[in-house]
Short mmCIF file of C-alpha atoms in Angstrom, two decimals:
data_model
loop_
_atom_site.label_atom_id
_atom_site.label_comp_id
_atom_site.label_asym_id
_atom_site.label_seq_id
_atom_site.Cartn_x
_atom_site.Cartn_y
_atom_site.Cartn_z
CA MET A 1 0.10 -0.13 -0.12
CA SER A 2 1.89 3.07 -1.23
CA THR A 3 0.54 6.23 0.39
CA LYS A 4 2.39 9.70 1.20
CA LEU A 5 3.34 11.04 4.46
CA GLY A 6 0.41 12.30 6.33
CA GLU A 7 -2.30 10.65 4.32
CA PRO A 8 -5.03 8.94 6.49
CA LEU A 9 -4.94 5.16 6.71
CA PRO A 10 -7.12 3.76 5.04
CA PRO A 11 -6.65 6.35 2.48
CA GLY A 12 -9.73 8.82 1.94
CA ASP A 13 -11.62 7.79 4.88
CA ASP A 14 -12.72 10.70 7.00
CA HIS A 15 -12.51 8.38 10.15
CA ALA A 16 -9.43 6.85 9.83
CA VAL A 17 -7.64 5.88 12.85
CA SER A 18 -4.16 5.70 11.38
CA VAL A 19 -1.75 7.90 9.31
CA SER A 20 0.82 7.19 6.79
CA LEU A 21 4.69 7.58 7.89
CA PRO A 22 6.21 5.74 5.13
CA LYS A 23 9.80 6.43 5.94
CA TRP A 24 11.62 5.68 9.22
CA SER A 25 12.81 9.46 9.12
CA ASP A 26 9.08 10.22 8.98
CA THR A 27 8.52 8.45 12.37
CA VAL A 28 11.47 10.23 13.81
CA GLY A 29 10.02 13.45 12.75
CA TRP A 30 6.64 12.61 14.27
CA ALA A 31 8.07 11.54 17.78
CA SER A 32 10.47 14.43 17.88
CA ARG A 33 7.59 16.86 16.94
CA ASP A 34 9.19 18.16 13.75
CA PRO A 35 6.84 20.81 12.36
CA GLY A 36 7.86 19.73 8.72
CA VAL A 37 6.22 16.33 9.51
CA LEU A 38 3.32 17.50 11.74
CA SER A 39 2.14 19.96 9.22
CA ARG A 40 1.61 17.43 6.79
CA LEU A 41 -0.33 15.13 8.92
CA GLN A 42 -3.94 14.90 7.86
CA ALA A 43 -4.97 12.27 10.25
CA GLY A 44 -3.85 10.26 13.20
CA TYR A 45 -4.53 7.65 15.72
CA PRO A 46 -7.34 9.57 17.43
CA ARG A 47 -5.88 9.37 21.08
CA PHE A 48 -2.54 10.68 19.98
CA TYR A 49 -4.12 13.16 17.61
CA VAL A 50 -7.16 15.20 18.22
CA PRO A 51 -9.07 14.89 14.76
CA HIS A 52 -9.42 18.05 12.88
CA ILE A 53 -13.12 17.81 12.94
CA VAL A 54 -13.19 17.38 16.69
CA ARG A 55 -11.14 20.57 16.74
CA ASP A 56 -13.54 22.46 14.74
CA LEU A 57 -16.29 21.41 16.92
CA ALA A 58 -14.65 22.57 20.08
CA ASP A 59 -13.73 26.06 18.38
CA ASN A 60 -17.34 26.58 17.32
CA LEU A 61 -18.72 25.58 20.78
CA LEU A 62 -16.26 28.08 22.42
CA LYS A 63 -17.32 30.75 20.16
CA TRP A 64 -20.83 29.98 20.64
CA ALA A 65 -20.59 29.75 24.60
CA ALA A 66 -18.85 32.93 24.76
CA ALA A 67 -22.12 34.59 23.53
CA THR A 68 -24.53 32.11 25.20
CA PRO A 69 -26.00 32.67 28.66
CA LEU A 70 -25.78 29.60 31.03
CA ARG A 71 -29.10 28.18 31.50
CA GLY A 72 -30.78 29.50 34.75
CA SER A 73 -27.86 31.93 35.52
CA GLY A 74 -28.50 34.82 33.19
CA LYS A 75 -24.63 34.89 32.84
CA GLN A 76 -23.25 35.60 29.34
CA GLY A 77 -19.84 35.57 28.02
CA HIS A 78 -18.27 32.92 30.34
CA VAL A 79 -15.66 32.10 28.06
CA ALA A 80 -12.51 34.04 28.31
CA GLY A 81 -10.31 34.74 25.53
CA GLY A 82 -7.21 32.46 25.11
CA GLN A 83 -9.29 29.44 26.20
CA ALA A 84 -9.25 26.18 24.75
CA ALA A 85 -11.38 23.20 25.16
CA MET A 86 -11.63 19.27 25.06
CA LEU A 87 -15.05 17.68 24.48
CA PHE A 88 -16.34 14.53 26.38
CA PRO A 89 -19.59 12.55 26.25
CA SER A 90 -20.26 12.57 29.96
CA GLN A 91 -20.06 14.82 32.72
CA ARG A 92 -17.99 12.47 34.76
CA MET A 93 -15.22 12.30 32.19
CA ALA A 94 -15.10 16.08 31.58
CA GLU A 95 -15.02 16.78 35.52
CA ALA A 96 -11.97 14.07 35.47
CA CYS A 97 -10.37 16.34 32.89
CA GLN A 98 -10.99 19.36 34.99
CA ARG A 99 -9.51 17.81 38.19
CA TYR A 100 -6.47 16.59 36.37
CA LEU A 101 -5.71 20.11 34.95
CA GLU A 102 -6.34 21.82 38.23
CA LYS A 103 -3.64 19.39 39.83
CA ARG A 104 -1.20 20.44 37.16
CA ASP A 105 -1.78 24.09 36.98
CA GLU A 106 1.35 24.73 38.82
CA ASN A 107 1.65 28.12 37.21
CA ASN A 108 -1.89 29.29 38.44
CA VAL A 109 -2.55 30.19 34.62
CA ARG A 110 -6.29 30.38 35.63
CA GLU A 111 -5.83 34.16 35.92
CA HIS A 112 -5.99 33.78 32.03
CA GLY A 113 -9.18 32.00 32.05
CA PRO A 114 -11.22 29.30 34.27
CA ILE A 115 -10.74 25.73 34.23
CA ALA A 116 -14.52 24.85 34.14
CA VAL A 117 -17.00 22.36 32.56
CA ILE A 118 -20.30 23.30 30.79
CA HIS A 119 -22.81 21.08 29.44
CA VAL A 120 -24.30 21.75 26.02
CA SER A 121 -27.36 19.82 24.85
CA PHE A 122 -28.04 19.15 21.17
CA ASP A 123 -30.89 21.58 21.27
CA GLY A 124 -28.57 24.43 22.08
CA ARG A 125 -28.95 24.79 25.93
CA ALA A 126 -25.78 25.52 27.88
CA THR A 127 -25.58 24.58 31.47
CA GLY A 128 -22.90 25.06 34.14
CA ILE A 129 -21.76 22.17 36.13
CA ASP A 130 -21.43 21.88 39.91
CA SER A 131 -20.24 19.00 42.04
CA SER A 132 -23.97 18.12 43.02
CA MET A 133 -25.20 17.56 39.48
CA THR A 134 -25.18 14.27 37.85
CA CYS A 135 -26.11 14.41 34.21
CA PRO A 136 -26.81 10.99 32.72
CA PRO A 137 -25.43 11.10 29.22
CA SER A 138 -27.63 10.41 26.29
CA PRO A 139 -24.97 9.14 23.51
CA GLY A 140 -24.73 11.71 20.73
CA GLN A 141 -27.23 14.21 22.38
CA ASP A 142 -25.22 16.00 24.88
CA VAL A 143 -21.51 17.21 24.93
CA PHE A 144 -19.49 18.31 27.90
CA VAL A 145 -17.00 21.04 27.38
CA ALA A 146 -13.77 21.15 29.46
CA MET A 147 -12.38 24.60 29.07
CA TYR A 148 -9.05 25.69 30.11
CA PRO A 149 -6.51 28.41 29.22
CA ASP A 150 -4.15 27.72 26.25
CA GLN A 151 -1.12 27.26 28.52
CA LEU A 152 -2.50 24.00 29.89
CA GLY A 153 -3.04 22.55 26.24
CA PRO A 154 -0.02 19.85 26.57
CA GLU A 155 -1.75 18.67 29.89
CA ALA A 156 -5.19 18.41 28.33
CA LYS A 157 -3.50 16.77 25.45
CA ALA A 158 -2.02 14.16 27.75
CA PHE A 159 -5.30 13.46 29.46
CA TRP A 160 -7.08 13.00 26.09
CA GLN A 161 -4.40 10.38 25.15
CA HIS A 162 -4.01 8.42 28.15
CA THR A 163 -7.89 8.08 29.20
CA GLY A 164 -9.32 7.69 25.69
CA PHE A 165 -12.40 9.52 26.95
CA GLY A 166 -12.74 12.15 24.06
CA ILE A 167 -15.66 12.25 21.66
CA SER A 168 -15.29 10.46 18.32
CA SER A 169 -14.84 12.00 14.84
CA ARG A 170 -18.29 10.70 13.86
CA PHE A 171 -19.72 12.43 16.93
CA ALA A 172 -18.37 15.58 15.94
CA ALA A 173 -19.36 15.42 12.50
CA PHE A 174 -22.92 14.68 13.40
CA TRP A 175 -22.99 17.99 15.65
CA LEU A 176 -21.37 19.99 13.00
CA LYS A 177 -23.72 19.00 10.28
CA ASN A 178 -26.50 19.29 12.98
CA ALA A 179 -27.96 16.32 11.53
CA PRO A 180 -31.63 15.80 12.42
CA PHE A 181 -31.42 11.79 12.16
CA LEU A 182 -30.03 10.67 15.42
CA ARG A 183 -33.35 9.28 16.78
CA GLN A 184 -33.96 7.53 13.35
CA GLN A 185 -30.66 5.75 14.00
CA GLY A 186 -31.26 4.98 17.66
CA ASP A 187 -32.94 1.66 17.13
CA GLU A 188 -30.11 0.59 14.75
CA ALA A 189 -27.51 1.82 17.31
CA GLY A 190 -29.39 0.08 20.07
CA ASP A 191 -29.48 -3.27 18.25
CA GLY A 192 -25.81 -2.74 17.06
CA ALA A 193 -24.92 -2.51 20.83
CA ILE A 194 -26.84 -5.63 21.81
CA SER A 195 -25.29 -7.48 18.73
CA LEU A 196 -21.86 -6.40 19.87
CA ARG A 197 -22.23 -7.72 23.41
CA GLN A 198 -23.80 -10.88 22.27
CA ARG A 199 -20.95 -11.37 19.61
CA ILE A 200 -18.22 -10.62 22.30
CA ALA A 201 -19.82 -12.67 25.07
CA GLY A 202 -20.06 -15.76 22.70
CA LEU A 203 -16.18 -15.31 21.69
CA TYR A 204 -15.34 -15.42 25.35
CA SER A 205 -17.73 -18.39 26.37
CA THR A 206 -16.38 -21.80 26.94
CA ALA A 207 -19.04 -24.22 28.16
CA PRO A 208 -20.13 -24.70 30.98
CA ASN A 209 -18.37 -21.43 32.01
CA ASN A 210 -20.24 -19.02 29.61
CA VAL A 211 -19.97 -15.31 29.53
CA GLY A 212 -23.38 -13.42 29.89
CA VAL A 213 -24.26 -10.47 27.80
CA SER A 214 -24.49 -8.45 31.21
CA ASP A 215 -20.97 -9.38 31.79
CA VAL A 216 -19.93 -7.16 28.62
CA TYR A 217 -19.36 -3.45 28.86
CA LEU A 218 -18.79 -1.34 25.80
CA TYR A 219 -16.66 1.81 25.90
CA PRO A 220 -15.61 4.36 23.12
CA THR A 221 -12.11 3.38 23.11
CA GLY A 222 -9.88 0.73 24.44
CA MET A 223 -7.89 2.96 26.89
CA SER A 224 -11.43 4.23 28.23
CA ALA A 225 -12.31 0.55 29.01
CA MET A 226 -9.06 0.21 30.91
CA ALA A 227 -9.48 3.57 32.80
CA HIS A 228 -13.00 2.86 33.79
CA THR A 229 -12.07 -0.67 34.93
CA ALA A 230 -9.33 0.72 37.17
CA LEU A 231 -11.78 3.15 38.74
CA ALA A 232 -14.50 0.20 39.19
CA LEU A 233 -11.73 -1.99 40.90
CA GLN A 234 -10.55 1.08 43.11
CA SER A 235 -13.86 1.44 44.40
CA LEU A 236 -13.75 -2.28 45.63
CA GLY A 237 -10.44 -1.62 47.49
CA SER A 238 -10.38 -2.83 51.21
CA HIS A 239 -7.52 -0.45 52.02
CA ALA A 240 -9.52 2.89 51.64
CA SER A 241 -7.20 4.83 54.00
CA GLU A 242 -4.20 3.77 52.10
CA ARG A 243 -3.12 4.77 48.41
CA TYR A 244 -4.51 2.18 46.09
CA ARG A 245 -1.55 -0.08 45.02
CA VAL A 246 -1.27 -1.99 41.70
CA ALA A 247 1.28 -4.43 40.21
CA VAL A 248 1.97 -3.81 36.42
CA PHE A 249 3.44 -7.29 35.33
CA GLY A 250 5.14 -6.87 31.99
CA PHE A 251 6.03 -3.98 29.50
CA LEU A 252 2.73 -2.88 29.35
CA TYR A 253 1.38 -0.54 26.64
CA VAL A 254 2.66 3.02 27.65
CA ASP A 255 -0.82 4.62 27.97
CA THR A 256 -1.84 1.62 30.28
CA PHE A 257 0.84 2.47 32.76
CA LYS A 258 0.37 6.27 32.58
CA VAL A 259 -3.37 6.18 33.03
CA LEU A 260 -2.85 3.97 36.09
CA SER A 261 0.14 6.02 37.54
CA LYS A 262 -0.35 9.65 36.19
CA VAL A 263 -4.13 9.95 35.63
CA HIS A 264 -5.40 7.79 38.47
CA GLY A 265 -2.58 8.43 40.73
CA PHE A 266 -2.18 4.71 41.93
CA ASP A 267 1.13 3.56 43.40
CA CYS A 268 2.33 1.25 40.63
CA VAL A 269 5.11 -1.26 41.11
CA LEU A 270 6.68 -2.46 37.93
CA TYR A 271 7.62 -6.03 37.02
CA GLY A 272 8.78 -5.14 33.61
CA HIS A 273 9.99 -8.51 32.02
CA ALA A 274 7.26 -10.58 32.89
CA SER A 275 9.62 -13.39 33.23
CA SER A 276 9.71 -16.38 35.51
CA SER A 277 12.39 -14.41 37.51
CA ASP A 278 9.95 -11.50 37.79
CA MET A 279 7.23 -13.99 39.02
CA ASP A 280 9.68 -15.20 41.78
CA THR A 281 10.24 -11.73 42.81
CA LEU A 282 6.43 -10.83 42.91
CA GLU A 283 5.86 -13.97 45.01
CA LYS A 284 8.65 -12.89 47.48
CA ASP A 285 7.22 -9.43 47.75
CA LEU A 286 3.81 -10.76 48.48
CA GLN A 287 5.47 -13.24 51.12
CA SER A 288 7.23 -10.43 52.75
CA GLY A 289 3.85 -8.38 53.30
CA VAL A 290 3.64 -6.16 50.14
CA HIS A 291 0.03 -5.76 49.42
CA PHE A 292 -1.52 -5.27 45.94
CA ASP A 293 -5.23 -4.49 45.27
CA ALA A 294 -4.85 -5.25 41.59
CA LEU A 295 -2.57 -6.40 38.88
CA TYR A 296 -2.57 -5.43 35.17
CA THR A 297 -0.90 -7.52 32.39
CA GLU A 298 -1.00 -8.26 28.90
CA PHE A 299 -1.05 -11.79 27.01
CA PRO A 300 0.97 -11.87 25.10
CA GLY A 301 2.93 -8.69 25.56
CA ASN A 302 3.45 -5.89 23.23
CA PRO A 303 5.74 -5.53 21.46
CA LEU A 304 7.82 -8.38 22.34
CA LEU A 305 5.12 -11.06 22.22
CA GLY A 306 6.23 -12.72 25.34
CA SER A 307 3.81 -14.90 27.24
CA LEU A 308 3.42 -15.49 30.85
CA ASP A 309 2.44 -18.11 33.40
CA LEU A 310 -1.30 -17.09 34.14
CA ASP A 311 -1.81 -20.27 36.29
CA ARG A 312 0.69 -19.40 38.73
CA LEU A 313 -0.09 -15.67 38.72
CA TYR A 314 -3.80 -16.26 39.24
CA ALA A 315 -3.00 -18.66 41.88
CA LEU A 316 -1.00 -15.77 43.74
CA ALA A 317 -4.02 -13.47 43.19
CA LYS A 318 -6.42 -15.97 45.08
CA LYS A 319 -3.87 -16.40 47.78
CA TYR A 320 -3.16 -12.85 48.56
CA GLY A 321 -6.36 -11.28 47.51
CA PHE A 322 -5.75 -9.05 44.48
CA LEU A 323 -7.54 -8.77 41.29
CA VAL A 324 -6.17 -9.57 37.93
CA VAL A 325 -6.94 -7.68 34.68
CA VAL A 326 -5.65 -8.86 31.21
CA ASP A 327 -5.49 -7.05 28.26
CA ASP A 328 -5.89 -9.51 25.51
CA THR A 329 -6.02 -7.04 22.33
CA ILE A 330 -3.32 -9.00 20.66
CA GLY A 331 -4.03 -12.54 21.83
CA THR A 332 -7.71 -12.18 20.86
CA SER A 333 -10.50 -14.38 22.14
CA VAL A 334 -10.34 -16.24 19.08
CA ASN A 335 -7.07 -17.70 19.66
CA LEU A 336 -6.87 -17.83 23.31
CA ASN A 337 -9.06 -18.94 26.41
CA LEU A 338 -7.88 -16.55 29.06
CA ALA A 339 -11.27 -15.79 30.86
CA PRO A 340 -10.63 -18.60 33.70
CA LEU A 341 -7.31 -17.15 34.70
CA CYS A 342 -8.31 -13.58 35.49
CA ASP A 343 -11.10 -11.43 36.88
CA VAL A 344 -11.64 -8.88 33.87
CA LEU A 345 -10.51 -8.70 30.29
CA CYS A 346 -10.00 -5.38 28.53
CA THR A 347 -9.76 -5.14 24.76
CA SER A 348 -9.40 -2.64 22.28
CA LEU A 349 -12.07 -3.21 19.84
CA THR A 350 -10.22 -0.51 17.52
CA LYS A 351 -7.88 -3.12 16.47
CA MET A 352 -8.63 -6.63 14.98
CA PHE A 353 -12.04 -6.76 16.19
CA SER A 354 -12.88 -3.92 13.81
CA GLY A 355 -10.00 -4.42 11.55
CA ALA A 356 -11.26 -1.66 9.17
CA CYS A 357 -9.20 1.12 11.12
CA ASN A 358 -12.05 3.63 10.74
CA VAL A 359 -13.74 3.27 14.41
CA MET A 360 -12.80 3.13 17.86
CA GLY A 361 -14.12 0.97 20.70
CA GLY A 362 -13.40 -0.86 23.93
CA SER A 363 -14.66 -3.56 25.94
CA ALA A 364 -14.35 -4.97 29.59
CA VAL A 365 -15.67 -8.44 30.17
CA LEU A 366 -15.93 -9.93 33.53
CA SER A 367 -14.92 -13.57 33.99
CA PRO A 368 -17.73 -15.89 35.22
CA GLN A 369 -15.17 -17.90 37.07
CA SER A 370 -14.01 -15.06 39.15
CA ARG A 371 -14.49 -15.39 42.73
CA HIS A 372 -15.52 -11.85 42.86
CA HIS A 373 -17.88 -12.15 39.80
CA GLU A 374 -21.15 -10.98 41.62
CA LYS A 375 -19.32 -7.98 43.23
CA LEU A 376 -17.63 -7.01 40.09
CA ARG A 377 -20.94 -7.20 38.22
CA THR A 378 -22.74 -4.81 40.73
CA THR A 379 -19.80 -2.43 40.93
CA PHE A 380 -19.43 -2.25 37.03
CA SER A 381 -23.08 -2.00 36.65
CA ASN A 382 -23.52 0.88 39.03
CA ALA A 383 -20.54 2.91 37.62
CA TYR A 384 -21.46 2.13 33.86
CA LEU A 385 -22.19 5.11 31.85
CA ASP A 386 -23.14 4.40 28.03
CA THR A 387 -20.98 7.03 26.16
CA TYR A 388 -20.41 5.18 23.05
CA PHE A 389 -21.67 7.27 20.10
CA PRO A 390 -24.50 5.56 18.10
CA LEU A 391 -23.13 5.88 14.90
CA ASP A 392 -19.70 4.28 16.03
CA VAL A 393 -21.71 1.45 17.42
CA VAL A 394 -23.15 0.79 14.01
CA VAL A 395 -19.91 0.82 12.27
CA MET A 396 -18.25 -1.31 14.85
CA ASP A 397 -20.67 -3.82 14.65
CA LYS A 398 -20.67 -4.22 10.99
CA ASN A 399 -17.01 -4.34 10.88
CA SER A 400 -16.60 -7.05 13.51
CA ALA A 401 -19.13 -9.49 11.93
CA ASP A 402 -16.40 -11.48 10.28
CA PHE A 403 -13.75 -11.08 13.28
CA SER A 404 -13.02 -14.86 13.55
CA SER A 405 -12.20 -15.41 10.34
CA ARG A 406 -10.14 -12.51 9.95
CA VAL A 407 -7.91 -13.23 13.22
CA LEU A 408 -7.26 -16.79 11.87
CA SER A 409 -6.24 -15.58 8.49
CA ALA A 410 -4.02 -12.75 9.54
CA SER A 411 -2.49 -15.05 12.27
CA ARG A 412 -1.64 -17.75 9.58
CA ASN A 413 -0.05 -14.96 7.39
CA ALA A 414 1.80 -13.72 10.32
CA GLU A 415 3.31 -17.38 11.21
CA ARG A 416 4.36 -17.66 7.75
CA ILE A 417 6.36 -14.18 7.69
CA ALA A 418 7.79 -15.21 11.27
CA GLU A 419 9.27 -18.25 9.64
CA ARG A 420 10.53 -16.30 6.52
CA LEU A 421 12.23 -13.75 8.83
CA ARG A 422 13.95 -16.25 11.20
CA GLY A 423 17.39 -17.52 10.00
CA HIS A 424 17.98 -14.53 7.86
CA ARG A 425 21.49 -12.86 8.20
CA ALA A 426 20.08 -9.50 8.52
CA VAL A 427 17.86 -10.38 11.50
CA GLU A 428 18.92 -10.91 15.12
CA ASN A 429 15.53 -11.93 16.52
CA VAL A 430 11.92 -12.33 15.62
CA PHE A 431 9.32 -11.93 18.36
CA TYR A 432 6.38 -14.06 17.78
CA PRO A 433 4.69 -16.42 20.17
CA LYS A 434 5.32 -19.59 18.05
CA GLY A 435 9.01 -20.25 18.14
CA SER A 436 9.70 -18.14 21.24
CA PRO A 437 10.98 -19.29 24.64
CA THR A 438 7.60 -18.85 26.07
CA GLN A 439 5.64 -20.83 23.26
CA HIS A 440 4.79 -23.58 25.93
CA LEU A 441 2.94 -20.96 28.03
CA TYR A 442 0.90 -19.53 25.03
CA ASP A 443 0.33 -23.25 24.00
CA ARG A 444 -1.32 -23.88 27.35
CA TYR A 445 -4.01 -21.23 26.86
CA LYS A 446 -4.44 -21.68 23.07
CA ARG A 447 -7.86 -22.71 21.97
CA ALA A 448 -8.03 -26.00 19.89
CA ARG A 449 -8.60 -23.94 16.56
CA GLY A 450 -6.49 -21.05 17.71
CA GLU A 451 -3.28 -19.68 16.07
CA TYR A 452 -0.39 -17.57 17.18
CA GLY A 453 -1.67 -14.33 16.46
CA TYR A 454 -1.22 -11.36 13.87
CA LEU A 455 1.57 -9.40 15.46
CA LEU A 456 5.39 -9.74 15.33
CA SER A 457 8.49 -7.63 16.01
CA ILE A 458 11.83 -7.88 14.45
CA ARG A 459 15.32 -6.86 15.88
CA PHE A 460 17.95 -6.52 13.23
CA VAL A 461 21.70 -7.04 13.42
CA LYS A 462 22.52 -3.47 12.78
CA PRO A 463 20.05 -0.30 13.09
CA ALA A 464 20.94 0.57 9.42
CA ALA A 465 19.35 -2.70 8.32
CA ALA A 466 16.39 -1.97 10.41
CA ILE A 467 15.74 1.47 8.75
CA ALA A 468 16.50 -0.05 5.27
CA PHE A 469 13.97 -3.03 5.82
CA HIS A 470 11.32 -0.52 7.17
CA ASP A 471 11.59 1.72 4.33
CA ALA A 472 11.79 -0.91 1.63
CA LEU A 473 8.80 -2.96 2.94
CA ASP A 474 5.82 -1.89 0.64
CA VAL A 475 3.06 -1.73 3.12
CA ALA A 476 1.14 0.55 5.14
CA LYS A 477 3.24 2.38 7.80
CA GLY A 478 1.94 4.30 10.70
CA PRO A 479 0.46 4.02 14.30
CA SER A 480 -2.13 1.40 15.57
CA LEU A 481 -2.24 -2.44 14.90
CA GLY A 482 -4.98 -5.14 14.09
CA THR A 483 -5.74 -3.74 10.80
CA ASN A 484 -7.05 -5.81 7.84
CA PHE A 485 -4.07 -4.38 5.85
CA THR A 486 -0.56 -5.24 6.83
CA LEU A 487 0.66 -2.05 9.00
CA CYS A 488 4.40 -1.53 9.82
CA CYS A 489 5.91 0.87 12.30
CA ALA A 490 9.11 1.90 14.16
CA TYR A 491 7.46 0.99 17.50
CA THR A 492 9.77 2.24 19.98
CA LEU A 493 10.03 5.63 18.44
CA LEU A 494 6.27 5.94 18.22
CA ALA A 495 5.81 4.91 21.78
CA HIS A 496 8.90 5.68 23.91
CA TYR A 497 10.83 8.23 22.12
CA SER A 498 11.41 10.29 25.21
CA GLU A 499 12.59 7.17 27.12
CA LEU A 500 14.72 5.20 24.75
CA GLU A 501 17.19 4.14 27.37
CA TRP A 502 14.54 2.98 29.73
CA ALA A 503 12.82 1.13 27.16
CA ALA A 504 15.97 -0.78 26.07
CA LYS A 505 16.45 -2.05 29.37
CA TYR A 506 13.31 -4.32 28.90
CA GLY A 507 14.36 -5.30 25.39
CA VAL A 508 12.40 -2.70 23.50
CA VAL A 509 15.19 -1.21 21.59
CA GLU A 510 15.29 1.76 19.39
CA HIS A 511 15.37 0.02 15.94
CA LEU A 512 12.78 -2.53 16.68
CA VAL A 513 10.43 -2.93 13.70
CA ARG A 514 6.86 -4.01 14.44
CA ILE A 515 4.41 -5.64 11.74
CA SER A 516 0.85 -6.02 12.35
CA VAL A 517 0.06 -8.58 9.67
CA GLY A 518 -3.08 -8.31 7.69
CA ILE A 519 -5.38 -10.60 5.60
CA GLU A 520 -3.81 -9.98 2.34
CA GLU A 521 -2.94 -13.11 0.00
CA SER A 522 0.05 -14.75 1.96
CA GLY A 523 2.18 -15.14 -1.06
CA THR A 524 2.32 -11.41 -1.97
CA LEU A 525 3.05 -10.47 1.53
CA GLU A 526 5.89 -12.86 1.65
CA GLY A 527 7.31 -11.40 -1.70
CA LEU A 528 7.23 -7.81 -0.13
CA VAL A 529 9.17 -9.25 3.01
CA VAL A 530 11.69 -10.94 0.93
CA LYS A 531 12.30 -7.76 -1.32
CA ALA A 532 12.65 -5.79 2.04
CA LEU A 533 15.03 -8.30 3.48
CA SER A 534 17.13 -8.06 0.43
CA ALA A 535 17.47 -4.07 1.05
CA ALA A 536 18.42 -4.90 4.64
CA GLU A 537 20.93 -7.38 3.65
CA GLU A 538 23.05 -5.00 1.67
CA LEU A 539 23.86 -3.37 4.94
CA CYS A 540 25.08 -6.13 6.51
#
């Protein structure tokens, strides 16, 4: 897929969730915030890059609010100059942003304008928010505007990225066009949500321990699912007087760690290798009296695709009384049966579940075998707010209808490519569940008809070979993963550009190349890989 720098992926899609970075130098420019690269971006992963149409809606709402009285207050012009805004689908999310910004307002820039939240209804009413108010969201019919001085823009952007709470591009497009058909879409969206939950419940079910539809919760993004799950589990904590403490087992996705530590303010202890040695250390810490309320992990890990001993981990959880949350976005419910060995499964539906790279979504699934199942269901149900925009629900439901077949197809393609890469003189290591030192652990949880997943990473013998391979591989290149088309990226630069030395301590080296393999014809893909390997070999 030949695309130019900054073009949306997929090309021409107004709601694309990736962007083309065709050369290694483009990724460096993106990570280092090079204006020459940033100015050419027409799109981006929506948590990293606030979509243009969302910015347009925010600007329009700020201008409108400056001249609109707050309902019931008679006040007008409550938006000061130099203000910016982030848009959220619920009061709770907007107030969380407000609190986050207030904590980080070290320079007291509020003299340039307030940090405040207003509620705007679809019929054009503006309402101020106070702590005693609780506005139940009506997806798509209300927007909550978190306003702040321009100087706090970087912190507001960080909150948007880490939490995944912001509105979607379809939400913004609907509002900007003032489309009158939301109620007409209501039944289709409602049916779509039921269909989605039924599909997800069926994928995780293994008789007799079947997952119920009431155990499935939908969110607008994968990180929103993770952030809300963390808050729900915190409310169950037995040490209310102490700081909530979590173990992070493995080199988790960067924003998972940041939402737990930076946004929620949990006391996080990192066991970053997820190795048997780390498991021994965790057990010794627990034996010595260290208390954890919850543990978060991925299976398999991203980007090194290692697997861990979930049996041992969950046995420790039962013995020492902490909850286990597993992110299975890469492993998928098609390839793996993980529900019996955790309390909650979080998934980014944006990835392979959708596949089309044009809609965001996330889910949290409660394990029916969890000892805390009924308590978790009550807590999640009481805390749950449906903020998933109806048109996004419709698209996600349609995209995911053939999820299982696409996962298996992409996984088989990835296995062939991993075999092709291994043993090549330019390649030092291929990170893929099959053939890895932890394959026996992956096999323990693999379903009878499951495969080894669609994601792999490559470490080359020389950095120059990595760059040559990346630039010569004629596939789409940009952020995200789990797309129906093969998507390659310089992963460490995208995720850890400001902490390269720290990431390298965990094996995530600067010149790591990650490939999310798609469902294209396998022979064509292998041909592209062979051609890219030839370019890398020339530098060895």
